[in-house]
Amino acid sequence: MHTPAPPNRRCCFTSSVCGLFLCLLLLPPRICFAGDPYVFYDWTVSYLTASPLGQKQQVIGINGQFPGPILNVTTNWNVVVNVKNHLDEPLLLTWNGIQQRKNSWQDGVLGTNCPIPAGWNWTYQFQVKDQIGSFFYFPSLSFQRAAGGYGGIIVNNREVIAVPFGLPDGDINLFVGDWYTKSHKDLREDIEDGKNLQVPDGILMNGFGPYRYDEALVQDGKTYRFRVHNVGISTSLNFRIQNHNLLLVETEGSYTVQQNYTNMDIHVGQSYSFLVTMDQNASSDYYIVASPRDVNLSTWNKASGVAILHYSNSQGPASGPLPDPPNAYDTFFSMNQARSIRSNVSAGAARPNPQGSFKYGEITVTDVYVITNRPAEMINGKWLTTLNGISYLQPSTPLKLAHEYSVPGVYKLDFPNKMMNRPSKMDTSLINGTFKGFTEIIFQNNDTTVQSYHMDGYAFFVVGMDYGVWTENSRGTYNKWDGVARSTIQVFPGAWTAVLVYLDNAGIWNLRAQNLDSWYLGQEVYVSVVNPEVDKGEYGLPDNTIYCGLLSPLQKDQAQRYKFSAASSVSRESKRILVALILVAVCGMFLSR
């Protein structure tokens, strides 16, 4: 049941002199550090024909898989992913929740990277520094996540760090999300034309529609870790397993106080880990259900995801009605459930010191941003969404490149810290973050649906949420001790959510709505965090940088160097492997003497 290393993954350990030379041959010198292992992935992103809901349609797969392969690594490992874009449009992959310490060049969003053109490849190189937990990756451009292209990321503890629960008998990733039979291109055209997303055609689990996903690997009496990710477009989902408790143990890199839940609301972009014990009678299988939350159920009756939990000694199919969801009219249920999720302050995670040793409640706040959204509105003849009255205007030159080359006029560091009394507008306005400052962000949701917000580069402490309008008196309700640290948080309609974040990770970082329709129409902003001193640990411009926009002339011959074809790439790789094998043989002779 433990997730094996995929066949296209290779490991490089640099524990010996020969191993170090081999690593230097296979990697650019600037990323080869002795002591931390490397894993290598070769991914081809392409369209596949699949029938998630019974009718053929085009989906985005990776190496012929939908969902894509699991990226299974350990704290501090170095990850090298060569991505070949076989789509008919540009592509970027972003690593939802991976903090990219001092390396926003690898973040995979338009503020930091030029897109990978169709027919090109590009190699991501990053370290999962000081992290553990359950995350996922997905394509960040052009509504592509609505067609797939997503997969899981597991960051395991180092052996020297104890996990605060017994080793599970298996590890199961579940990708749940709303799904449309319309193509992602048609969906984005609808959004651009001001049309709201209609009721989805179904809810998928691991790429399958209702009753079509059968996880047949569980055994009576065993305990499994379910890593559940909402990879959908805009629908919050309630997850539950018939007659089984969900013991919450981790969310997005934080070990939690261990509590049993009969169900859990999982909002767009969020990830949770549960321990589920197979302690029921094996006379039948059991339903796994993901159903919509905060919607008009009379019009959403067909949109429930149903899978089957199959005991290896089961004697019959699942039977009876699906397990009941929470009361749809209890508006406080989901909020109270979210408030109940607390950090396990005594557990270590990526480091041996307890999670509670960072006493965030005792740190003085340096900056406060009250970020308010609104439903889509017409701005300059386009339907757009806003944060604090600004719809993000994507420049042709990525912000990070513009900063590196001191290109004037690409962006401004003047994002307002509250809603301004002026007409909404399009602008490339960034938050000017204070390096190693402690920032309080309040998300105020003036829309009519639940919105999720995510911050790249960081995990923030969730300290409070409530209905109504946030005021300074609301701080009296904050949790200043064991608020969970995560990267994606929900904000309920007509409500607010407050987070605290320590800006110690230099770079330019995306703060966005995870709901694709809101994000696509402009509900995002970037946070510029500049270390005023020279930081030798911060990664410089990658050697394989793709240039675009005002810096397109710098591309020079890279169009040929990085454009791939099967013949040339095989030839180059064969030469590298041959040289590496010769070196290993020579090293072997010396070591045997």
Coordinates of C-alpha atoms in Angstrom, one line a residue:
M1 CA 0.0 0.0 0.0
H2 CA 2.9 2.4 0.4
T3 CA 3.3 4.5 -2.6
P4 CA 6.2 3.2 -4.7
A5 CA 8.6 5.3 -6.5
P6 CA 7.3 5.8 -10.1
P7 CA 9.3 4.1 -12.8
N8 CA 10.5 7.4 -14.2
R9 CA 11.9 8.6 -10.9
R10 CA 15.6 8.3 -10.3
C11 CA 17.5 8.9 -7.0
C12 CA 20.9 10.4 -6.5
F13 CA 22.6 10.3 -3.1
T14 CA 25.7 12.3 -2.7
S15 CA 27.2 10.5 0.3
S16 CA 30.5 9.5 -1.4
V17 CA 33.1 11.2 -3.6
C18 CA 32.0 9.1 -6.6
G19 CA 28.4 9.8 -5.9
L20 CA 29.1 13.5 -5.7
F21 CA 30.9 13.4 -9.1
L22 CA 28.0 11.5 -10.6
C23 CA 25.6 14.2 -9.3
L24 CA 27.8 16.9 -10.7
L25 CA 27.6 15.3 -14.2
L26 CA 23.9 14.9 -14.1
L27 CA 23.0 18.3 -12.7
P28 CA 24.0 21.9 -13.2
P29 CA 26.7 22.7 -10.6
R30 CA 24.7 25.4 -8.9
I31 CA 22.1 23.0 -7.5
C32 CA 24.3 20.0 -6.5
F33 CA 24.8 20.0 -2.7
A34 CA 26.3 17.0 -0.9
G35 CA 24.2 15.3 1.7
D36 CA 20.6 15.9 0.5
P37 CA 19.3 13.3 -1.9
Y38 CA 17.9 14.1 -5.4
V39 CA 14.9 12.7 -7.1
F40 CA 14.4 13.0 -10.9
Y41 CA 11.1 12.9 -12.8
D42 CA 10.5 13.1 -16.5
W43 CA 6.9 14.2 -17.2
T44 CA 5.1 14.6 -20.5
V45 CA 2.0 16.8 -20.2
S46 CA -0.5 16.0 -22.9
Y47 CA -4.1 15.6 -23.8
L48 CA -5.7 12.2 -23.2
T49 CA -9.1 10.9 -24.2
A50 CA -11.0 9.7 -21.1
S51 CA -14.6 9.2 -20.0
P52 CA -14.8 10.5 -16.4
L53 CA -18.6 10.8 -16.5
G54 CA -19.3 8.2 -19.1
Q55 CA -18.8 10.3 -22.3
K56 CA -15.5 10.8 -24.1
Q57 CA -13.8 14.1 -23.6
Q58 CA -10.3 15.6 -23.6
V59 CA -8.4 15.7 -20.3
I60 CA -4.9 16.7 -19.4
G61 CA -2.7 13.9 -18.2
I62 CA 0.9 13.4 -17.3
N63 CA 2.8 10.4 -18.7
G64 CA -0.5 9.0 -19.8
Q65 CA -2.0 9.2 -16.3
F66 CA -5.1 11.1 -15.1
P67 CA -4.7 12.2 -12.3
G68 CA -0.9 12.5 -12.7
P69 CA 1.9 10.6 -10.8
I70 CA 2.5 11.1 -7.1
L71 CA 5.7 13.1 -6.3
N72 CA 6.9 11.1 -3.2
V73 CA 9.8 12.7 -1.4
T74 CA 11.3 13.4 2.1
T75 CA 12.0 16.6 3.9
N76 CA 15.0 18.5 2.4
W77 CA 15.2 16.3 -0.7
N78 CA 16.0 18.1 -4.0
V79 CA 13.4 17.6 -6.7
V80 CA 14.2 17.8 -10.4
V81 CA 11.1 17.6 -12.7
N82 CA 11.6 17.8 -16.5
V83 CA 8.3 18.9 -18.0
K84 CA 7.6 18.4 -21.7
N85 CA 4.6 20.5 -22.9
H86 CA 2.7 18.5 -25.4
L87 CA -0.4 20.7 -25.1
D88 CA -1.5 23.2 -27.8
E89 CA -1.0 26.1 -25.5
P90 CA 1.5 27.4 -22.9
L91 CA 1.9 25.6 -19.6
L92 CA 3.2 26.1 -16.1
L93 CA 2.9 23.7 -13.1
T94 CA 2.7 25.1 -9.6
W95 CA 3.3 23.2 -6.4
N96 CA 0.5 24.0 -4.1
G97 CA 1.8 24.4 -0.6
I98 CA 5.5 23.8 -1.4
Q99 CA 7.2 26.8 0.0
Q100 CA 10.2 27.0 -2.4
R101 CA 12.4 28.5 0.3
K102 CA 14.4 31.4 -1.2
N103 CA 13.6 30.2 -4.6
S104 CA 10.4 31.7 -6.0
W105 CA 11.9 31.1 -9.5
Q106 CA 10.4 27.6 -9.4
D107 CA 6.9 28.6 -8.2
G108 CA 5.3 28.0 -11.6
V109 CA 3.0 31.1 -11.8
L110 CA 3.0 34.0 -14.3
G111 CA 4.5 36.4 -11.8
T112 CA 7.7 34.4 -11.5
N113 CA 8.0 32.3 -14.7
C114 CA 7.5 32.8 -18.4
P115 CA 5.2 30.0 -19.6
I116 CA 6.6 26.9 -21.2
P117 CA 5.5 27.2 -24.9
A118 CA 3.8 24.3 -26.6
G119 CA 6.4 21.9 -27.9
W120 CA 9.0 23.0 -25.3
N121 CA 10.3 21.5 -22.1
W122 CA 11.5 23.1 -19.0
T123 CA 13.1 21.6 -15.9
Y124 CA 12.0 22.6 -12.4
Q125 CA 14.7 22.3 -9.7
F126 CA 13.7 22.9 -6.1
Q127 CA 14.1 21.6 -2.6
V128 CA 11.3 20.7 -0.2
K129 CA 13.1 22.5 2.6
D130 CA 11.9 22.2 6.2
Q131 CA 8.5 20.8 5.2
I132 CA 6.4 17.7 5.7
G133 CA 2.8 16.9 4.7
S134 CA 0.2 16.4 2.0
F135 CA 0.1 18.8 -1.1
F136 CA -0.7 18.7 -4.8
Y137 CA 0.5 20.2 -8.0
F138 CA -1.6 21.5 -10.9
P139 CA -1.4 23.6 -14.1
S140 CA -1.7 27.3 -13.2
L141 CA -2.6 28.9 -16.6
S142 CA -5.7 29.4 -18.7
F143 CA -8.2 27.4 -16.6
Q144 CA -6.3 24.2 -17.4
R145 CA -6.9 22.7 -13.9
A146 CA -10.5 22.3 -15.0
A147 CA -9.2 19.6 -17.5
G148 CA -6.8 17.9 -15.0
G149 CA -3.1 18.0 -15.0
Y150 CA -3.0 17.6 -11.2
G151 CA -1.4 15.0 -8.9
G152 CA -0.2 14.5 -5.4
I153 CA 2.8 15.6 -3.4
I154 CA 3.9 13.6 -0.3
V155 CA 6.7 15.0 1.8
N156 CA 7.6 12.4 4.4
N157 CA 9.3 13.0 7.7
R158 CA 13.0 12.4 8.0
E159 CA 13.7 9.2 10.0
V160 CA 15.1 11.2 12.9
I161 CA 11.8 13.0 13.4
A162 CA 9.1 11.0 15.1
V163 CA 5.6 11.0 13.5
P164 CA 2.9 11.6 16.1
F165 CA 0.9 8.5 15.2
G166 CA 1.6 4.9 14.4
L167 CA 2.8 3.9 10.9
P168 CA -0.3 3.3 8.8
D169 CA -0.7 0.1 6.9
G170 CA -1.1 2.0 3.7
D171 CA -1.3 5.4 2.1
I172 CA -4.2 6.4 -0.2
N173 CA -4.4 9.7 -2.2
L174 CA -7.9 10.8 -3.1
F175 CA -8.4 13.7 -5.6
V176 CA -11.9 15.0 -5.3
G177 CA -13.4 17.9 -7.3
D178 CA -16.2 19.3 -9.4
W179 CA -16.1 18.4 -13.1
Y180 CA -17.6 19.6 -16.3
T181 CA -17.9 17.8 -19.6
K182 CA -17.3 21.2 -21.3
S183 CA -13.6 21.7 -22.2
H184 CA -11.5 24.1 -20.1
K185 CA -11.3 26.4 -23.2
D186 CA -15.1 26.6 -23.4
L187 CA -15.4 27.2 -19.7
R188 CA -13.0 30.1 -19.7
E189 CA -14.8 31.7 -22.6
D190 CA -18.0 31.5 -20.6
I191 CA -16.3 33.1 -17.7
E192 CA -14.9 35.9 -19.9
D193 CA -18.4 36.5 -21.3
G194 CA -19.8 37.1 -17.7
K195 CA -21.6 33.8 -17.5
N196 CA -21.6 32.1 -14.0
L197 CA -20.4 28.5 -13.8
Q198 CA -23.4 26.3 -14.0
V199 CA -24.0 23.2 -11.8
P200 CA -21.1 20.8 -12.5
D201 CA -21.8 17.6 -14.4
G202 CA -20.4 15.6 -11.6
I203 CA -17.9 15.1 -8.8
L204 CA -14.8 13.1 -9.6
M205 CA -12.7 10.9 -7.3
N206 CA -9.3 10.1 -8.8
G207 CA -10.6 10.8 -12.2
F208 CA -13.7 8.7 -12.0
G209 CA -17.4 9.6 -11.8
P210 CA -19.9 8.2 -9.3
Y211 CA -19.5 4.5 -8.3
R212 CA -16.6 3.9 -10.7
Y213 CA -13.6 4.3 -8.4
D214 CA -13.1 1.1 -6.4
E215 CA -10.2 1.1 -3.9
A216 CA -9.8 -2.7 -3.4
L217 CA -6.6 -2.7 -1.3
V218 CA -7.8 -2.3 2.2
Q219 CA -7.8 -5.1 4.8
D220 CA -10.0 -5.7 7.8
G221 CA -8.5 -4.4 11.0
K222 CA -5.9 -2.3 9.2
T223 CA -5.4 1.5 9.4
Y224 CA -4.8 3.6 6.3
R225 CA -3.8 7.2 5.8
F226 CA -6.2 8.9 3.4
R227 CA -4.7 12.1 1.9
V228 CA -7.8 14.0 0.4
H229 CA -7.3 17.0 -1.9
N230 CA -10.0 19.2 -3.3
V231 CA -8.6 19.8 -6.8
G232 CA -11.8 21.2 -8.2
I233 CA -12.9 24.4 -9.8
S234 CA -15.1 26.2 -7.4
T235 CA -17.1 23.8 -5.2
S236 CA -16.6 23.1 -1.5
L237 CA -17.2 19.4 -0.8
N238 CA -18.1 17.4 2.3
F239 CA -16.1 14.2 2.5
R240 CA -17.2 11.1 4.5
I241 CA -16.9 7.3 4.6
Q242 CA -20.0 5.3 5.5
N243 CA -19.8 4.0 9.1
H244 CA -16.1 5.0 9.5
N245 CA -14.5 7.7 11.6
L246 CA -12.0 10.1 10.1
L247 CA -9.2 10.8 12.5
L248 CA -7.7 14.1 11.4
V249 CA -3.9 14.1 11.8
E250 CA -2.4 16.6 9.3
T251 CA -3.4 19.4 7.0
E252 CA -1.1 21.0 4.4
G253 CA 2.1 20.4 6.3
S254 CA 0.9 20.8 9.9
Y255 CA 0.2 18.0 12.3
T256 CA -3.1 18.6 14.0
V257 CA -4.7 17.8 17.3
Q258 CA -6.0 14.3 16.6
Q259 CA -9.8 14.4 16.6
N260 CA -12.4 12.1 15.1
Y261 CA -14.9 13.5 12.6
T262 CA -17.7 11.7 10.8
N263 CA -17.3 14.1 7.9
M264 CA -15.1 17.0 6.8
D265 CA -15.8 20.0 4.7
I266 CA -12.9 20.4 2.3
H267 CA -12.8 23.6 0.3
V268 CA -11.2 24.3 -3.1
G269 CA -7.4 23.9 -2.9
Q270 CA -7.3 22.3 0.5
S271 CA -5.6 19.1 1.6
Y272 CA -6.3 16.9 4.6
S273 CA -4.8 13.6 6.0
F274 CA -7.1 11.2 8.0
L275 CA -6.3 7.9 9.6
V276 CA -9.2 5.5 8.8
T277 CA -9.3 2.1 10.6
M278 CA -11.1 -0.8 8.8
D279 CA -13.1 -1.7 11.9
Q280 CA -16.5 -2.5 10.4
N281 CA -18.2 -5.7 9.6
A282 CA -16.9 -7.0 6.3
S283 CA -20.3 -8.3 5.2
S284 CA -20.4 -5.5 2.6
D285 CA -18.5 -2.7 1.0
Y286 CA -18.9 1.0 2.1
Y287 CA -19.6 4.2 0.3
I288 CA -17.0 7.0 0.1
V289 CA -18.9 10.3 -0.6
A290 CA -17.9 13.8 -1.6
S291 CA -21.0 16.1 -2.0
P292 CA -21.3 19.8 -2.6
R293 CA -21.6 22.2 0.3
D294 CA -23.2 25.7 0.5
V295 CA -25.2 25.2 -2.6
N296 CA -28.9 24.9 -3.6
L297 CA -29.3 21.1 -3.2
S298 CA -32.4 21.0 -5.3
T299 CA -30.4 21.9 -8.4
W300 CA -27.3 19.9 -7.4
N301 CA -28.8 16.5 -6.8
K302 CA -26.7 14.8 -9.6
A303 CA -23.5 16.3 -8.4
S304 CA -22.2 13.9 -5.8
G305 CA -19.0 11.9 -6.0
V306 CA -19.3 8.3 -4.8
A307 CA -16.5 5.7 -4.6
I308 CA -16.5 2.3 -3.0
L309 CA -14.3 1.3 0.0
H310 CA -13.8 -2.5 -0.6
Y311 CA -12.6 -4.7 2.2
S312 CA -10.4 -7.6 0.9
N313 CA -12.7 -10.1 2.6
S314 CA -16.0 -8.2 1.8
Q315 CA -19.0 -10.5 1.2
G316 CA -21.1 -8.1 -0.8
P317 CA -21.6 -4.7 -2.4
A318 CA -22.3 -1.4 -0.5
S319 CA -26.0 -1.0 0.3
G320 CA -28.5 1.4 1.7
P321 CA -28.6 5.2 1.3
L322 CA -25.5 7.3 1.1
P323 CA -24.3 8.6 4.5
D324 CA -26.1 11.8 5.3
P325 CA -24.3 15.2 4.8
P326 CA -24.4 17.9 7.5
N327 CA -27.5 20.0 7.7
A328 CA -27.4 22.3 4.7
Y329 CA -29.2 25.0 6.6
D330 CA -26.9 25.0 9.6
T331 CA -24.6 27.9 8.5
F332 CA -22.4 27.6 11.5
F333 CA -21.6 23.9 11.2
S334 CA -18.8 24.3 8.7
M335 CA -17.3 27.4 10.5
N336 CA -17.3 25.7 13.9
Q337 CA -15.7 22.6 12.3
A338 CA -13.0 24.8 10.8
R339 CA -12.4 26.5 14.2
S340 CA -12.0 23.0 15.8
I341 CA -8.9 22.3 13.7
R342 CA -5.9 23.0 15.9
S343 CA -2.1 22.5 15.7
N344 CA -0.5 19.7 17.6
V345 CA 1.9 22.0 19.4
S346 CA 3.9 19.2 21.1
A347 CA 4.7 17.4 17.8
G348 CA 7.8 17.9 15.8
A349 CA 7.4 18.1 12.0
A350 CA 10.2 19.0 9.6
R351 CA 12.4 19.8 12.5
P352 CA 12.6 18.1 15.9
N353 CA 11.5 21.2 17.9
P354 CA 7.7 21.2 18.6
Q355 CA 5.4 23.0 16.3
G356 CA 4.2 25.2 19.2
S357 CA 7.7 26.5 19.8
F358 CA 7.1 29.4 17.4
K359 CA 4.9 31.5 19.7
Y360 CA 3.2 33.5 17.0
G361 CA 0.7 35.0 19.5
E362 CA 3.5 36.9 21.2
I363 CA 5.0 38.5 18.1
T364 CA 4.2 42.2 17.4
V365 CA 2.4 42.7 14.1
T366 CA 4.2 45.1 11.7
D367 CA 1.6 45.3 8.8
V368 CA -2.1 44.8 8.5
Y369 CA -4.0 44.2 5.3
V370 CA -7.8 43.9 5.2
I371 CA -8.4 42.3 1.7
T372 CA -12.0 42.6 0.5
N373 CA -13.4 40.8 -2.5
R374 CA -16.6 41.4 -4.5
P375 CA -18.5 39.5 -7.1
A376 CA -17.5 39.9 -10.7
E377 CA -18.2 43.4 -12.1
M378 CA -17.7 45.2 -15.4
I379 CA -14.4 47.1 -15.6
N380 CA -13.3 48.7 -18.9
G381 CA -15.8 46.5 -20.8
K382 CA -14.6 43.2 -19.2
W383 CA -16.1 41.1 -16.5
L384 CA -13.5 41.0 -13.7
T385 CA -13.1 40.2 -10.1
T386 CA -11.2 42.3 -7.6
L387 CA -9.3 42.5 -4.3
N388 CA -9.5 45.8 -2.6
G389 CA -11.0 47.2 -5.8
I390 CA -8.1 46.1 -8.0
S391 CA -8.3 43.4 -10.6
Y392 CA -4.8 42.1 -11.2
L393 CA -3.4 43.0 -14.6
Q394 CA -0.9 40.4 -15.8
P395 CA 2.1 42.1 -17.4
S396 CA 3.9 40.4 -20.3
T397 CA 7.1 40.3 -18.3
P398 CA 7.1 38.2 -15.1
L399 CA 7.5 40.3 -12.0
K400 CA 10.5 38.3 -10.8
L401 CA 12.3 38.8 -14.1
A402 CA 11.4 42.5 -14.1
H403 CA 12.9 42.9 -10.6
E404 CA 16.0 40.9 -11.5
Y405 CA 16.7 43.1 -14.6
S406 CA 15.4 46.3 -13.0
V407 CA 12.9 46.8 -15.8
P408 CA 10.9 50.0 -15.1
G409 CA 7.2 50.4 -15.2
V410 CA 6.2 46.7 -15.0
Y411 CA 4.6 46.9 -11.6
K412 CA 4.0 49.2 -8.6
L413 CA 4.4 48.5 -4.9
D414 CA 1.3 50.3 -3.9
F415 CA -1.4 47.7 -3.2
P416 CA -3.8 49.3 -0.6
N417 CA -4.1 47.8 2.9
K418 CA -7.9 48.2 2.8
M419 CA -10.7 48.9 0.3
M420 CA -10.4 52.3 -1.2
N421 CA -13.3 54.7 -1.9
R422 CA -12.7 54.8 -5.6
P423 CA -13.9 52.9 -8.8
S424 CA -12.6 49.5 -9.3
K425 CA -9.7 49.2 -11.8
M426 CA -7.2 46.9 -13.4
D427 CA -3.6 47.3 -12.2
T428 CA -0.3 45.5 -11.5
S429 CA -0.1 46.6 -7.9
L430 CA 1.9 44.5 -5.4
I431 CA 1.9 44.3 -1.7
N432 CA 5.2 45.7 -0.4
G433 CA 6.0 43.1 2.3
T434 CA 8.5 43.8 5.1
F435 CA 11.2 41.2 5.2
K436 CA 11.0 39.3 8.5
G437 CA 7.9 41.4 9.3
F438 CA 4.9 39.8 10.9
T439 CA 1.8 40.5 8.8
E440 CA -1.8 40.2 9.6
I441 CA -4.1 39.5 6.7
I442 CA -7.9 39.6 7.0
F443 CA -9.9 38.2 4.1
Q444 CA -13.4 39.8 4.0
N445 CA -15.7 37.9 1.7
N446 CA -18.4 40.1 0.2
D447 CA -19.3 37.5 -2.4
T448 CA -22.2 35.1 -2.2
T449 CA -20.2 31.9 -2.2
V450 CA -17.4 30.3 -0.2
Q451 CA -14.0 31.5 -1.5
S452 CA -10.6 29.9 -0.7
Y453 CA -7.4 31.9 -0.6
H454 CA -3.8 30.6 -0.9
M455 CA -0.4 32.1 -0.4
D456 CA 2.6 30.7 -2.2
G457 CA 5.9 30.6 -0.3
Y458 CA 4.4 30.4 3.1
A459 CA 2.2 28.7 5.7
F460 CA 0.1 31.2 7.6
F461 CA -1.4 30.8 11.1
V462 CA -5.2 30.7 11.0
V463 CA -6.2 32.7 14.0
G464 CA -9.9 33.6 13.6
M465 CA -13.0 33.6 11.5
D466 CA -16.6 34.8 12.0
Y467 CA -19.6 36.1 10.2
G468 CA -20.1 39.8 9.7
V469 CA -17.6 42.6 9.1
W470 CA -14.1 42.4 10.7
T471 CA -13.3 45.2 13.1
E472 CA -10.3 45.7 15.4
N473 CA -12.4 44.4 18.2
S474 CA -12.5 41.1 16.4
R475 CA -8.9 40.4 17.5
G476 CA -10.3 39.6 20.9
T477 CA -11.6 36.3 19.5
Y478 CA -8.2 35.3 17.9
N479 CA -6.6 32.0 18.7
K480 CA -3.1 33.0 19.7
W481 CA -1.7 29.6 20.8
D482 CA -2.5 26.6 18.6
G483 CA -4.0 28.0 15.3
V484 CA -3.1 25.6 12.5
A485 CA -0.5 26.7 10.0
R486 CA -1.5 26.0 6.4
S487 CA -1.4 27.6 3.0
T488 CA -5.1 27.6 1.9
I489 CA -8.0 28.9 3.9
Q490 CA -11.7 29.3 3.3
V491 CA -13.7 32.5 3.8
F492 CA -17.5 32.0 4.1
P493 CA -19.9 34.4 2.3
G494 CA -20.6 37.5 4.4
A495 CA -17.7 36.5 6.8
W496 CA -14.0 37.1 7.4
T497 CA -11.0 35.0 8.1
A498 CA -7.8 36.3 9.7
V499 CA -4.3 34.8 9.3
L500 CA -0.8 35.8 10.5
V501 CA 2.3 35.2 8.4
Y502 CA 6.0 35.7 9.1
L503 CA 7.6 37.1 5.9
D504 CA 11.0 35.4 6.2
N505 CA 11.1 33.9 2.7
A506 CA 12.5 36.4 0.2
G507 CA 10.9 36.4 -3.2
I508 CA 7.8 37.5 -5.1
W509 CA 4.9 35.3 -4.0
N510 CA 1.4 34.8 -5.4
L511 CA -1.6 35.4 -3.1
R512 CA -4.7 34.2 -5.0
A513 CA -8.3 32.9 -4.9
Q514 CA -8.2 29.2 -5.4
N515 CA -11.7 29.2 -7.0
L516 CA -10.7 29.1 -10.6
D517 CA -13.4 31.5 -11.8
S518 CA -12.5 34.2 -9.3
W519 CA -8.7 33.7 -10.0
Y520 CA -9.0 33.7 -13.7
L521 CA -10.9 37.0 -13.7
G522 CA -8.3 38.8 -11.6
Q523 CA -8.6 38.0 -8.0
E524 CA -4.9 37.7 -7.1
V525 CA -2.1 39.9 -5.9
Y526 CA 1.7 39.3 -5.5
V527 CA 3.6 40.0 -2.3
S528 CA 7.1 41.3 -2.8
V529 CA 9.5 40.3 0.0
V530 CA 13.0 41.7 -0.5
N531 CA 15.9 41.0 1.8
P532 CA 17.6 44.4 2.1
E533 CA 20.9 42.6 2.8
V534 CA 22.8 40.3 0.4
D535 CA 21.5 36.8 1.0
K536 CA 24.0 34.2 -0.3
G537 CA 21.4 31.5 0.4
E538 CA 18.8 32.9 -2.0
Y539 CA 18.8 31.2 -5.4
G540 CA 19.8 33.3 -8.3
L541 CA 18.4 33.4 -11.9
P542 CA 18.1 29.8 -13.2
D543 CA 20.5 28.8 -16.0
N544 CA 17.5 27.5 -18.0
T545 CA 15.3 30.7 -17.7
I546 CA 12.8 31.2 -20.4
Y547 CA 12.5 34.9 -21.3
C548 CA 9.3 36.7 -22.5
G549 CA 7.7 40.1 -22.7
L550 CA 10.1 43.0 -22.6
L551 CA 13.0 40.6 -22.0
S552 CA 12.2 38.4 -25.1
P553 CA 15.4 39.5 -26.9
L554 CA 17.5 37.7 -24.2
Q555 CA 16.0 34.4 -25.3
K556 CA 18.6 34.2 -28.1
D557 CA 19.3 30.5 -29.1
Q558 CA 17.4 29.0 -26.2
A559 CA 14.5 28.3 -28.5
Q560 CA 16.7 25.6 -30.1
R561 CA 18.4 24.6 -26.9
Y562 CA 15.2 23.8 -25.0
K563 CA 12.9 22.8 -27.8
F564 CA 12.8 19.0 -27.6
S565 CA 12.5 16.2 -30.0
A566 CA 12.8 12.5 -29.2
A567 CA 15.9 11.9 -31.3
S568 CA 18.0 14.8 -29.9
S569 CA 17.0 14.4 -26.3
V570 CA 17.8 10.7 -26.4
S571 CA 21.2 11.3 -27.9
R572 CA 22.2 13.9 -25.3
E573 CA 20.9 11.7 -22.4
S574 CA 22.8 8.7 -23.8
K575 CA 26.0 10.7 -23.8
R576 CA 25.5 11.9 -20.3
I577 CA 24.7 8.4 -19.0
L578 CA 27.7 6.9 -20.8
V579 CA 30.1 9.4 -19.3
A580 CA 28.5 8.9 -15.9
L581 CA 28.9 5.1 -16.2
I582 CA 32.6 5.5 -17.1
L583 CA 33.2 7.7 -14.1
V584 CA 31.4 5.2 -11.8
A585 CA 33.6 2.4 -13.1
V586 CA 36.7 4.4 -12.6
C587 CA 35.6 5.3 -9.1
G588 CA 34.9 1.7 -8.4
M589 CA 38.4 0.7 -9.4
F590 CA 39.9 3.2 -7.0
L591 CA 37.6 2.3 -4.1
S592 CA 38.4 -1.4 -4.5
R593 CA 42.1 -0.9 -4.1

